[in-house]
């Protein structure tokens, strides 16, 4: 029962984040430069405060359930696939901590076009990694429901 619960938690949290990261990358970040310099510092602070719980809870669920899947893996879903998925999470968390969070911190002091461009371009790391995780988890689900050769 534990592997199935972990799988569902991981699948749902991963796909939640896939949708969210694409919306942030294509819509939300693309409009940062339209806020205006006078209001931008407050906007950036509010953005960080409001988005943190929306992002952090599913990210924690995703990484904990991904680690659990490595430990309590499944015969249908090879452990090596879960290790690869966990490695993608390490890329995502590392990118968040070392690239996007510092950009957001700098932008809280006011709009800086160079930092803004760095934020948008570096966020593609997370967008691609989460999309890869989404594809991996979708493929695992397909395998679990009987698709493909086992």
PDB file of C-alpha atoms in Angstrom:
ATOM      1  CA  UNK A   1       0.000   0.000   0.000  1.00  0.00           C
ATOM      2  CA  UNK A   2       2.859   2.429   0.768  1.00  0.00           C
ATOM      3  CA  UNK A   3       4.381   2.327  -2.745  1.00  0.00           C
ATOM      4  CA  UNK A   4       0.990   3.030  -4.337  1.00  0.00           C
ATOM      5  CA  UNK A   5       0.319   5.968  -2.000  1.00  0.00           C
ATOM      6  CA  UNK A   6       3.803   7.367  -2.620  1.00  0.00           C
ATOM      7  CA  UNK A   7       3.339   6.969  -6.361  1.00  0.00           C
ATOM      8  CA  UNK A   8       0.012   8.826  -6.360  1.00  0.00           C
ATOM      9  CA  UNK A   9       1.424  11.631  -4.175  1.00  0.00           C
ATOM     10  CA  UNK A  10       4.453  11.919  -6.440  1.00  0.00           C
ATOM     11  CA  UNK A  11       2.453  11.836  -9.665  1.00  0.00           C
ATOM     12  CA  UNK A  12      -0.030  14.470  -8.471  1.00  0.00           C
ATOM     13  CA  UNK A  13       2.570  16.798  -6.948  1.00  0.00           C
ATOM     14  CA  UNK A  14       4.810  16.503 -10.006  1.00  0.00           C
ATOM     15  CA  UNK A  15       2.032  17.329 -12.452  1.00  0.00           C
ATOM     16  CA  UNK A  16       0.822  20.174 -10.232  1.00  0.00           C
ATOM     17  CA  UNK A  17       4.334  21.624 -10.447  1.00  0.00           C
ATOM     18  CA  UNK A  18       4.584  21.009 -14.206  1.00  0.00           C
ATOM     19  CA  UNK A  19       1.459  23.098 -14.754  1.00  0.00           C
ATOM     20  CA  UNK A  20       2.550  25.760 -12.317  1.00  0.00           C
ATOM     21  CA  UNK A  21       6.087  26.132 -13.677  1.00  0.00           C
ATOM     22  CA  UNK A  22       4.837  26.508 -17.265  1.00  0.00           C
ATOM     23  CA  UNK A  23       2.325  29.157 -16.171  1.00  0.00           C
ATOM     24  CA  UNK A  24       5.047  30.999 -14.251  1.00  0.00           C
ATOM     25  CA  UNK A  25       7.541  30.750 -17.125  1.00  0.00           C
ATOM     26  CA  UNK A  26       5.219  31.693 -19.984  1.00  0.00           C
ATOM     27  CA  UNK A  27       2.775  34.076 -18.290  1.00  0.00           C
ATOM     28  CA  UNK A  28       3.819  35.313 -14.870  1.00  0.00           C
ATOM     29  CA  UNK A  29       7.546  36.010 -15.318  1.00  0.00           C
ATOM     30  CA  UNK A  30       6.920  37.494 -18.771  1.00  0.00           C
ATOM     31  CA  UNK A  31       4.911  40.296 -17.153  1.00  0.00           C
ATOM     32  CA  UNK A  32       7.376  41.243 -14.394  1.00  0.00           C
ATOM     33  CA  UNK A  33       8.795  44.013 -16.554  1.00  0.00           C
ATOM     34  CA  UNK A  34       5.335  45.582 -16.915  1.00  0.00           C
ATOM     35  CA  UNK A  35       4.773  46.335 -13.227  1.00  0.00           C
ATOM     36  CA  UNK A  36       6.661  49.620 -13.257  1.00  0.00           C
ATOM     37  CA  UNK A  37       9.786  50.570 -11.345  1.00  0.00           C
ATOM     38  CA  UNK A  38       8.033  52.470  -8.561  1.00  0.00           C
ATOM     39  CA  UNK A  39       5.794  49.547  -7.536  1.00  0.00           C
ATOM     40  CA  UNK A  40       8.135  46.701  -8.421  1.00  0.00           C
ATOM     41  CA  UNK A  41       9.913  46.264  -5.064  1.00  0.00           C
ATOM     42  CA  UNK A  42       6.618  45.820  -3.223  1.00  0.00           C
ATOM     43  CA  UNK A  43       5.300  43.614  -6.027  1.00  0.00           C
ATOM     44  CA  UNK A  44       8.365  41.332  -5.786  1.00  0.00           C
ATOM     45  CA  UNK A  45       8.063  41.042  -1.989  1.00  0.00           C
ATOM     46  CA  UNK A  46       4.351  40.235  -2.240  1.00  0.00           C
ATOM     47  CA  UNK A  47       5.030  37.738  -5.026  1.00  0.00           C
ATOM     48  CA  UNK A  48       7.521  35.836  -2.850  1.00  0.00           C
ATOM     49  CA  UNK A  49       5.221  35.882   0.187  1.00  0.00           C
ATOM     50  CA  UNK A  50       2.142  34.735  -1.726  1.00  0.00           C
ATOM     51  CA  UNK A  51       3.707  32.116  -3.990  1.00  0.00           C
ATOM     52  CA  UNK A  52       5.843  30.374  -1.345  1.00  0.00           C
ATOM     53  CA  UNK A  53       3.063  28.227   0.193  1.00  0.00           C
ATOM     54  CA  UNK A  54       1.635  27.460  -3.253  1.00  0.00           C
ATOM     55  CA  UNK A  55       5.024  26.157  -4.368  1.00  0.00           C
ATOM     56  CA  UNK A  56       6.697  24.859  -1.210  1.00  0.00           C
ATOM     57  CA  UNK A  57       4.020  22.414  -0.028  1.00  0.00           C
ATOM     58  CA  UNK A  58       3.847  20.429  -3.296  1.00  0.00           C
ATOM     59  CA  UNK A  59       7.641  20.616  -3.710  1.00  0.00           C
ATOM     60  CA  UNK A  60       8.114  19.034  -0.263  1.00  0.00           C
ATOM     61  CA  UNK A  61       5.450  16.386  -0.977  1.00  0.00           C
ATOM     62  CA  UNK A  62       7.146  15.662  -4.303  1.00  0.00           C
ATOM     63  CA  UNK A  63      10.677  15.245  -2.956  1.00  0.00           C
ATOM     64  CA  UNK A  64       9.601  13.197   0.095  1.00  0.00           C
ATOM     65  CA  UNK A  65       7.433  10.883  -2.003  1.00  0.00           C
ATOM     66  CA  UNK A  66      10.197  10.586  -4.629  1.00  0.00           C
ATOM     67  CA  UNK A  67      12.665   9.521  -1.938  1.00  0.00           C
ATOM     68  CA  UNK A  68      10.090   7.059  -0.625  1.00  0.00           C
ATOM     69  CA  UNK A  69       9.666   5.546  -4.073  1.00  0.00           C
ATOM     70  CA  UNK A  70      13.398   4.871  -4.218  1.00  0.00           C
ATOM     71  CA  UNK A  71      13.225   3.051  -0.873  1.00  0.00           C
ATOM     72  CA  UNK A  72       9.926   1.207  -1.416  1.00  0.00           C
ATOM     73  CA  UNK A  73      10.132   0.936  -5.221  1.00  0.00           C
ATOM     74  CA  UNK A  74       8.012  -1.288  -7.370  1.00  0.00           C
ATOM     75  CA  UNK A  75       8.645  -4.212  -9.680  1.00  0.00           C
ATOM     76  CA  UNK A  76       6.689  -2.429 -12.399  1.00  0.00           C
ATOM     77  CA  UNK A  77       8.524   0.878 -12.029  1.00  0.00           C
ATOM     78  CA  UNK A  78      12.264   0.252 -11.936  1.00  0.00           C
ATOM     79  CA  UNK A  79      14.142   1.875  -9.069  1.00  0.00           C
ATOM     80  CA  UNK A  80      16.600   3.366 -11.581  1.00  0.00           C
ATOM     81  CA  UNK A  81      13.754   5.440 -13.058  1.00  0.00           C
ATOM     82  CA  UNK A  82      12.922   6.767  -9.600  1.00  0.00           C
ATOM     83  CA  UNK A  83      16.588   7.604  -8.978  1.00  0.00           C
ATOM     84  CA  UNK A  84      16.634   9.522 -12.267  1.00  0.00           C
ATOM     85  CA  UNK A  85      13.451  11.352 -11.228  1.00  0.00           C
ATOM     86  CA  UNK A  86      15.033  12.189  -7.865  1.00  0.00           C
ATOM     87  CA  UNK A  87      18.146  13.499  -9.636  1.00  0.00           C
ATOM     88  CA  UNK A  88      15.889  15.831 -11.632  1.00  0.00           C
ATOM     89  CA  UNK A  89      14.465  17.071  -8.324  1.00  0.00           C
ATOM     90  CA  UNK A  90      17.975  17.804  -7.082  1.00  0.00           C
ATOM     91  CA  UNK A  91      18.517  19.894 -10.232  1.00  0.00           C
ATOM     92  CA  UNK A  92      15.216  21.711  -9.596  1.00  0.00           C
ATOM     93  CA  UNK A  93      15.936  22.375  -5.916  1.00  0.00           C
ATOM     94  CA  UNK A  94      19.513  23.428  -6.689  1.00  0.00           C
ATOM     95  CA  UNK A  95      18.371  25.779  -9.440  1.00  0.00           C
ATOM     96  CA  UNK A  96      15.738  27.227  -7.126  1.00  0.00           C
ATOM     97  CA  UNK A  97      18.180  27.787  -4.264  1.00  0.00           C
ATOM     98  CA  UNK A  98      21.168  29.028  -6.248  1.00  0.00           C
ATOM     99  CA  UNK A  99      19.612  30.790  -9.239  1.00  0.00           C
ATOM    100  CA  UNK A 100      15.958  31.795  -8.881  1.00  0.00           C
ATOM    101  CA  UNK A 101      15.818  32.680  -5.152  1.00  0.00           C
ATOM    102  CA  UNK A 102      18.844  35.011  -5.410  1.00  0.00           C
ATOM    103  CA  UNK A 103      17.246  36.699  -8.439  1.00  0.00           C
ATOM    104  CA  UNK A 104      13.988  37.183  -6.552  1.00  0.00           C
ATOM    105  CA  UNK A 105      15.908  38.569  -3.566  1.00  0.00           C
ATOM    106  CA  UNK A 106      17.691  41.101  -5.771  1.00  0.00           C
ATOM    107  CA  UNK A 107      14.455  42.060  -7.510  1.00  0.00           C
ATOM    108  CA  UNK A 108      12.858  42.755  -4.107  1.00  0.00           C
ATOM    109  CA  UNK A 109      15.214  45.755  -3.935  1.00  0.00           C
ATOM    110  CA  UNK A 110      13.809  47.065  -7.214  1.00  0.00           C
ATOM    111  CA  UNK A 111      13.551  46.105 -10.849  1.00  0.00           C
ATOM    112  CA  UNK A 112      16.856  45.327 -12.540  1.00  0.00           C
ATOM    113  CA  UNK A 113      16.579  44.324 -16.224  1.00  0.00           C
ATOM    114  CA  UNK A 114      19.711  42.157 -16.084  1.00  0.00           C
ATOM    115  CA  UNK A 115      18.523  40.240 -13.005  1.00  0.00           C
ATOM    116  CA  UNK A 116      15.073  39.911 -14.546  1.00  0.00           C
ATOM    117  CA  UNK A 117      16.545  38.388 -17.730  1.00  0.00           C
ATOM    118  CA  UNK A 118      18.674  36.027 -15.613  1.00  0.00           C
ATOM    119  CA  UNK A 119      15.561  34.938 -13.694  1.00  0.00           C
ATOM    120  CA  UNK A 120      13.547  34.227 -16.830  1.00  0.00           C
ATOM    121  CA  UNK A 121      16.357  32.438 -18.668  1.00  0.00           C
ATOM    122  CA  UNK A 122      17.538  30.380 -15.682  1.00  0.00           C
ATOM    123  CA  UNK A 123      13.975  29.321 -14.883  1.00  0.00           C
ATOM    124  CA  UNK A 124      14.047  27.215 -18.057  1.00  0.00           C
ATOM    125  CA  UNK A 125      16.199  24.775 -16.065  1.00  0.00           C
ATOM    126  CA  UNK A 126      13.283  24.103 -13.712  1.00  0.00           C
ATOM    127  CA  UNK A 127      10.711  24.200 -16.503  1.00  0.00           C
ATOM    128  CA  UNK A 128      12.548  21.547 -18.516  1.00  0.00           C
ATOM    129  CA  UNK A 129      13.428  19.386 -15.495  1.00  0.00           C
ATOM    130  CA  UNK A 130       9.836  19.391 -14.192  1.00  0.00           C
ATOM    131  CA  UNK A 131       8.533  18.628 -17.673  1.00  0.00           C
ATOM    132  CA  UNK A 132      10.921  15.669 -17.851  1.00  0.00           C
ATOM    133  CA  UNK A 133       9.673  14.494 -14.434  1.00  0.00           C
ATOM    134  CA  UNK A 134       6.093  14.839 -15.653  1.00  0.00           C
ATOM    135  CA  UNK A 135       6.881  12.727 -18.686  1.00  0.00           C
ATOM    136  CA  UNK A 136       8.649  10.144 -16.547  1.00  0.00           C
ATOM    137  CA  UNK A 137       5.755   9.908 -14.107  1.00  0.00           C
ATOM    138  CA  UNK A 138       3.216   9.694 -16.959  1.00  0.00           C
ATOM    139  CA  UNK A 139       5.236   6.867 -18.510  1.00  0.00           C
ATOM    140  CA  UNK A 140       5.396   5.099 -15.135  1.00  0.00           C
ATOM    141  CA  UNK A 141       1.616   5.410 -14.786  1.00  0.00           C
ATOM    142  CA  UNK A 142       1.175   4.010 -18.281  1.00  0.00           C
ATOM    143  CA  UNK A 143       3.349   1.051 -17.298  1.00  0.00           C
ATOM    144  CA  UNK A 144       1.458   0.551 -14.036  1.00  0.00           C
ATOM    145  CA  UNK A 145      -1.909   0.392 -15.777  1.00  0.00           C
ATOM    146  CA  UNK A 146      -0.646  -2.236 -18.171  1.00  0.00           C
ATOM    147  CA  UNK A 147       0.759  -0.292 -21.100  1.00  0.00           C
ATOM    148  CA  UNK A 148       3.835  -1.492 -22.921  1.00  0.00           C
ATOM    149  CA  UNK A 149       5.837  -4.646 -22.406  1.00  0.00           C
ATOM    150  CA  UNK A 150       6.900  -5.387 -18.881  1.00  0.00           C
TER     151      UNK A 150
END
